[in-house]
Amino acid sequence: MGLRFTVLSSGSTGNATVVTNGEVTLMIDAGFSARRIDELLLEREMTGQELDGILVTHEHSDHIKGLGPVARKYNLPIYANEKTWGAIEKSIGQIADENRRVFASGEARDFGSLRVESFEISHDAAEPVGYCFYDGKDKLSVCTDLGYASDKVKHAIADSDVLVLEANHDIEMLRMGRYPWNIKRRILGDMGHLSNEATGELMSELLNGRMKRVYLAHLSREHNLPDLAKMSVRGAMEDRGCFYRDSEFVLRDTYFDRPTPWDKVGEP
């Protein structure tokens, strides 16, 4: 089957992604009610019974809202680092001891033939992480909710075939928006979220002949638009001398209200 994924939904109202290689199927985060996650899975012709576990990036509610209910409903193991476990325990309810799995930041772990690596990111959470997935020669990286991309992050997600990457906000839309200044400052800071421009700058460093697609994720519904995000990211890349043809590399959307189509990572 190869490495495939779908971003079930992404944004400030909730986040969940499914990754599978046919042998193992994992969900990253569960930021919706259990009922809504079931609906999103069904849109991709899946059920929760097909999941083998849930990987947690961090403890904010748009990433763990349905974590406890989904894990209990389908008797799924939850994987998170120690500090994240400490931050989510009171929020997710009782979890069976055998389903409490510690996945240390920076650790690589094999789930059958699917290898998963965790890497630290910069965000205002206990110990937030992103994940890289490997199946044979194929590599998928998922990296959202970060204020800036450190050298460690760049190293972790380099040479991905496909990347799910945050493009949270347009800076001017955020500055002119209705949020209080303290929230704007948090979003704009090193522990906040990547702007379209910052995402484009990062992509200009990462783009090589191997990377085929980047899904722009975690877009703010208040301070961004899908077309604006793609235009701004591409513009920032071109400003830094990074030009590409659509036949070689594509920017794709994610959605706050529906899943992306299944994407087979190794395919052009």
Tab-separated table of C-alpha atoms in Angstrom:
chain	number	residue	atom	x	y	z
A	1	MET	CA	0.000	0.000	0.000
A	2	GLY	CA	2.799	2.453	0.834
A	3	LEU	CA	2.686	5.441	3.162
A	4	ARG	CA	-0.618	7.351	2.984
A	5	PHE	CA	-2.237	10.088	5.047
A	6	THR	CA	-5.225	12.370	5.327
A	7	VAL	CA	-5.480	15.559	7.371
A	8	LEU	CA	-8.933	14.976	8.850
A	9	SER	CA	-9.211	18.633	9.832
A	10	SER	CA	-6.825	21.407	10.798
A	11	GLY	CA	-7.229	24.802	12.417
A	12	SER	CA	-7.789	26.608	15.688
A	13	THR	CA	-11.069	24.724	16.230
A	14	GLY	CA	-9.517	21.267	16.049
A	15	ASN	CA	-6.790	19.086	14.578
A	16	ALA	CA	-6.419	15.427	13.650
A	17	THR	CA	-4.422	13.558	10.996
A	18	VAL	CA	-4.333	9.869	10.079
A	19	VAL	CA	-1.187	8.148	8.777
A	20	THR	CA	-1.078	4.539	7.575
A	21	ASN	CA	1.172	2.184	5.661
A	22	GLY	CA	-1.433	-0.564	5.413
A	23	GLU	CA	0.021	-2.487	8.350
A	24	VAL	CA	-0.226	0.222	11.024
A	25	THR	CA	-2.640	3.164	11.259
A	26	LEU	CA	-1.984	6.030	13.675
A	27	MET	CA	-3.844	9.242	14.390
A	28	ILE	CA	-1.985	12.422	15.314
A	29	ASP	CA	-4.012	14.356	17.891
A	30	ALA	CA	-7.744	14.179	18.536
A	31	GLY	CA	-8.902	17.766	18.723
A	32	PHE	CA	-12.622	17.151	18.179
A	33	SER	CA	-15.383	15.332	19.980
A	34	ALA	CA	-15.378	11.562	19.532
A	35	ARG	CA	-18.546	11.882	17.465
A	36	ARG	CA	-16.961	14.416	15.108
A	37	ILE	CA	-13.828	12.312	14.731
A	38	ASP	CA	-16.003	9.346	13.778
A	39	GLU	CA	-17.713	11.527	11.157
A	40	LEU	CA	-14.399	12.709	9.721
A	41	LEU	CA	-13.040	9.159	9.604
A	42	LEU	CA	-16.193	7.992	7.854
A	43	GLU	CA	-15.657	10.644	5.175
A	44	ARG	CA	-12.416	8.796	4.403
A	45	GLU	CA	-14.144	5.406	4.564
A	46	MET	CA	-12.598	4.521	7.921
A	47	THR	CA	-13.725	3.748	11.445
A	48	GLY	CA	-11.954	4.202	14.758
A	49	GLN	CA	-11.615	0.424	14.993
A	50	GLU	CA	-8.943	0.624	12.286
A	51	LEU	CA	-6.709	2.846	14.417
A	52	ASP	CA	-3.741	1.353	16.287
A	53	GLY	CA	-2.946	4.349	18.489
A	54	ILE	CA	-2.938	8.117	18.940
A	55	LEU	CA	0.166	10.313	18.917
A	56	VAL	CA	-0.133	13.592	20.846
A	57	THR	CA	1.738	16.758	19.857
A	58	HIS	CA	0.792	18.884	22.885
A	59	GLU	CA	-1.931	19.549	25.405
A	60	HIS	CA	-3.943	22.435	23.926
A	61	SER	CA	-7.638	21.663	23.608
A	62	ASP	CA	-7.738	21.900	19.817
A	63	HIS	CA	-5.426	18.862	19.818
A	64	ILE	CA	-6.824	16.744	22.676
A	65	LYS	CA	-10.549	17.551	22.974
A	66	GLY	CA	-11.613	14.016	22.036
A	67	LEU	CA	-8.459	12.195	23.091
A	68	GLY	CA	-9.828	10.464	26.170
A	69	PRO	CA	-13.231	9.520	24.723
A	70	VAL	CA	-11.734	8.162	21.478
A	71	ALA	CA	-9.026	6.203	23.296
A	72	ARG	CA	-11.591	4.642	25.648
A	73	LYS	CA	-14.147	3.941	22.920
A	74	TYR	CA	-11.666	2.023	20.772
A	75	ASN	CA	-9.255	0.868	23.525
A	76	LEU	CA	-6.358	2.723	21.908
A	77	PRO	CA	-2.898	3.413	23.316
A	78	ILE	CA	-1.948	7.076	23.654
A	79	TYR	CA	1.646	8.126	22.967
A	80	ALA	CA	3.023	11.345	24.471
A	81	ASN	CA	6.157	12.524	26.245
A	82	GLU	CA	6.308	12.737	30.048
A	83	LYS	CA	5.658	16.481	30.304
A	84	THR	CA	2.710	16.291	27.924
A	85	TRP	CA	1.274	13.386	29.900
A	86	GLY	CA	1.524	15.563	33.000
A	87	ALA	CA	-0.315	18.366	31.221
A	88	ILE	CA	-3.162	16.253	29.765
A	89	GLU	CA	-3.946	13.872	32.644
A	90	LYS	CA	-6.626	16.027	34.264
A	91	SER	CA	-8.263	16.836	30.929
A	92	ILE	CA	-8.693	13.462	29.274
A	93	GLY	CA	-10.128	11.325	32.083
A	94	GLN	CA	-9.157	7.832	33.093
A	95	ILE	CA	-6.930	5.898	30.707
A	96	ALA	CA	-6.060	2.238	31.222
A	97	ASP	CA	-2.485	1.796	32.410
A	98	GLU	CA	-1.590	-0.364	29.416
A	99	ASN	CA	-2.707	2.442	27.096
A	100	ARG	CA	-0.513	5.110	28.703
A	101	ARG	CA	2.613	5.042	26.553
A	102	VAL	CA	5.571	7.400	26.967
A	103	PHE	CA	7.111	8.509	23.665
A	104	ALA	CA	10.079	10.710	24.553
A	105	SER	CA	10.870	13.815	22.520
A	106	GLY	CA	13.593	13.023	20.020
A	107	GLU	CA	12.884	9.291	20.194
A	108	ALA	CA	12.448	7.052	17.164
A	109	ARG	CA	10.037	4.151	17.533
A	110	ASP	CA	8.974	1.336	15.223
A	111	PHE	CA	5.284	0.503	14.915
A	112	GLY	CA	5.639	-2.639	12.872
A	113	SER	CA	7.146	-1.527	9.564
A	114	LEU	CA	6.231	2.119	10.195
A	115	ARG	CA	8.968	4.153	11.878
A	116	VAL	CA	8.015	7.332	13.745
A	117	GLU	CA	10.389	9.997	15.007
A	118	SER	CA	9.416	12.730	17.449
A	119	PHE	CA	11.116	16.135	17.433
A	120	GLU	CA	10.785	19.161	19.694
A	121	ILE	CA	9.178	22.373	18.483
A	122	SER	CA	8.768	25.859	19.963
A	123	HIS	CA	5.261	26.558	21.283
A	124	ASP	CA	3.664	27.681	24.548
A	125	ALA	CA	3.009	24.169	25.807
A	126	ALA	CA	4.699	21.761	28.204
A	127	GLU	CA	6.862	19.941	25.644
A	128	PRO	CA	5.351	20.215	22.161
A	129	VAL	CA	6.541	17.989	19.320
A	130	GLY	CA	6.148	17.214	15.653
A	131	TYR	CA	6.446	13.795	14.020
A	132	CYS	CA	8.204	12.255	11.029
A	133	PHE	CA	6.969	8.996	9.486
A	134	TYR	CA	9.086	6.579	7.465
A	135	ASP	CA	8.056	3.615	5.365
A	136	GLY	CA	10.858	2.281	3.213
A	137	LYS	CA	12.210	5.278	1.297
A	138	ASP	CA	9.112	7.428	1.884
A	139	LYS	CA	9.099	10.231	4.467
A	140	LEU	CA	6.178	12.314	5.712
A	141	SER	CA	6.608	15.076	8.306
A	142	VAL	CA	3.859	16.799	10.316
A	143	CYS	CA	4.811	20.070	11.989
A	144	THR	CA	2.311	22.657	13.252
A	145	ASP	CA	1.984	24.974	16.277
A	146	LEU	CA	5.468	26.464	16.342
A	147	GLY	CA	6.580	30.028	16.759
A	148	TYR	CA	9.719	29.568	14.709
A	149	ALA	CA	11.642	26.768	13.028
A	150	SER	CA	14.809	25.952	14.944
A	151	ASP	CA	17.792	24.231	13.354
A	152	LYS	CA	16.583	21.004	15.010
A	153	VAL	CA	13.190	21.355	13.339
A	154	LYS	CA	14.784	22.074	9.961
A	155	HIS	CA	17.012	19.037	10.320
A	156	ALA	CA	14.080	16.819	11.350
A	157	ILE	CA	11.805	17.711	8.449
A	158	ALA	CA	14.482	18.066	5.768
A	159	ASP	CA	14.294	15.610	2.863
A	160	SER	CA	10.604	14.906	3.403
A	161	ASP	CA	8.675	13.727	0.373
A	162	VAL	CA	5.552	15.406	1.727
A	163	LEU	CA	5.248	17.920	4.561
A	164	VAL	CA	2.259	19.113	6.587
A	165	LEU	CA	3.375	22.525	7.804
A	166	GLU	CA	1.736	25.374	9.666
A	167	ALA	CA	0.851	28.622	7.871
A	168	ASN	CA	-1.258	30.104	10.634
A	169	HIS	CA	-1.759	33.780	9.892
A	170	ASP	CA	-1.206	36.782	7.699
A	171	ILE	CA	0.717	39.250	9.855
A	172	GLU	CA	-1.243	42.337	8.795
A	173	MET	CA	-4.612	40.602	9.186
A	174	LEU	CA	-3.582	39.555	12.685
A	175	ARG	CA	-2.356	43.026	13.627
A	176	MET	CA	-5.583	44.621	12.384
A	177	GLY	CA	-7.809	41.906	13.885
A	178	ARG	CA	-10.020	42.004	16.959
A	179	TYR	CA	-7.797	39.924	19.272
A	180	PRO	CA	-6.385	41.694	22.345
A	181	TRP	CA	-2.776	42.747	21.950
A	182	ASN	CA	-1.496	40.211	24.499
A	183	ILE	CA	-2.909	37.359	22.373
A	184	LYS	CA	-1.541	38.887	19.175
A	185	ARG	CA	1.881	39.162	20.809
A	186	ARG	CA	1.725	35.502	21.846
A	187	ILE	CA	0.822	34.380	18.329
A	188	LEU	CA	3.570	36.505	16.785
A	189	GLY	CA	6.212	35.399	19.298
A	190	ASP	CA	8.724	32.567	19.221
A	191	MET	CA	6.334	30.376	21.233
A	192	GLY	CA	3.320	31.107	19.042
A	193	HIS	CA	2.482	30.240	15.430
A	194	LEU	CA	4.179	30.499	12.042
A	195	SER	CA	2.991	33.269	9.749
A	196	ASN	CA	2.583	32.754	6.007
A	197	GLU	CA	5.779	34.688	5.437
A	198	ALA	CA	7.766	32.641	7.961
A	199	THR	CA	6.485	29.443	6.362
A	200	GLY	CA	7.616	30.654	2.957
A	201	GLU	CA	11.020	31.578	4.314
A	202	LEU	CA	11.372	28.110	5.827
A	203	MET	CA	10.285	26.440	2.614
A	204	SER	CA	12.897	28.374	0.645
A	205	GLU	CA	15.508	26.634	2.808
A	206	LEU	CA	13.950	23.179	2.616
A	207	LEU	CA	12.797	22.836	-0.972
A	208	ASN	CA	14.870	20.372	-2.942
A	209	GLY	CA	14.269	17.917	-5.736
A	210	ARG	CA	12.802	15.382	-3.313
A	211	MET	CA	9.997	17.367	-1.675
A	212	LYS	CA	6.874	17.114	-3.832
A	213	ARG	CA	4.046	18.597	-1.775
A	214	VAL	CA	3.476	20.811	1.251
A	215	TYR	CA	0.066	20.993	2.914
A	216	LEU	CA	-0.486	24.360	4.574
A	217	ALA	CA	-2.098	23.602	7.915
A	218	HIS	CA	-3.535	25.195	11.055
A	219	LEU	CA	-4.758	28.284	9.189
A	220	SER	CA	-6.464	30.856	11.368
A	221	ARG	CA	-10.108	31.393	10.401
A	222	GLU	CA	-9.826	34.974	11.690
A	223	HIS	CA	-6.480	36.003	10.235
A	224	ASN	CA	-5.822	34.003	7.091
A	225	LEU	CA	-7.348	32.699	3.870
A	226	PRO	CA	-6.309	29.587	1.914
A	227	ASP	CA	-5.559	31.471	-1.311
A	228	LEU	CA	-3.742	34.226	0.574
A	229	ALA	CA	-1.655	31.644	2.418
A	230	LYS	CA	-0.554	29.949	-0.790
A	231	MET	CA	0.174	33.274	-2.504
A	232	SER	CA	2.138	34.619	0.470
A	233	VAL	CA	4.147	31.439	0.974
A	234	ARG	CA	5.042	31.279	-2.700
A	235	GLY	CA	5.885	34.994	-2.741
A	236	ALA	CA	8.186	34.655	0.266
A	237	MET	CA	9.929	31.724	-1.401
A	238	GLU	CA	10.424	33.691	-4.643
A	239	ASP	CA	11.708	36.716	-2.720
A	240	ARG	CA	14.515	34.448	-1.521
A	241	GLY	CA	15.313	33.160	-4.982
A	242	CYS	CA	13.361	29.907	-4.662
A	243	PHE	CA	11.333	29.335	-7.835
A	244	TYR	CA	9.531	26.151	-8.870
A	245	ARG	CA	7.167	24.744	-11.475
A	246	ASP	CA	3.829	23.317	-10.375
A	247	SER	CA	4.788	20.061	-12.089
A	248	GLU	CA	7.708	19.745	-9.653
A	249	PHE	CA	6.227	20.977	-6.368
A	250	VAL	CA	2.724	21.848	-5.135
A	251	LEU	CA	1.279	23.770	-2.196
A	252	ARG	CA	-1.981	22.188	-1.035
A	253	ASP	CA	-4.797	23.193	1.299
A	254	THR	CA	-6.050	21.657	4.497
A	255	TYR	CA	-9.533	22.402	5.828
A	256	PHE	CA	-11.121	23.197	9.170
A	257	ASP	CA	-14.359	21.378	8.308
A	258	ARG	CA	-13.440	18.366	6.168
A	259	PRO	CA	-10.612	15.957	5.412
A	260	THR	CA	-8.060	16.226	2.659
A	261	PRO	CA	-8.095	13.440	0.060
A	262	TRP	CA	-5.871	10.455	0.789
A	263	ASP	CA	-2.327	11.210	-0.363
A	264	LYS	CA	0.161	8.446	-1.180
A	265	VAL	CA	3.493	9.886	-0.125
A	266	GLY	CA	5.741	8.181	-2.639
A	267	GLU	CA	3.737	9.218	-5.676
A	268	PRO	CA	4.605	12.321	-7.782
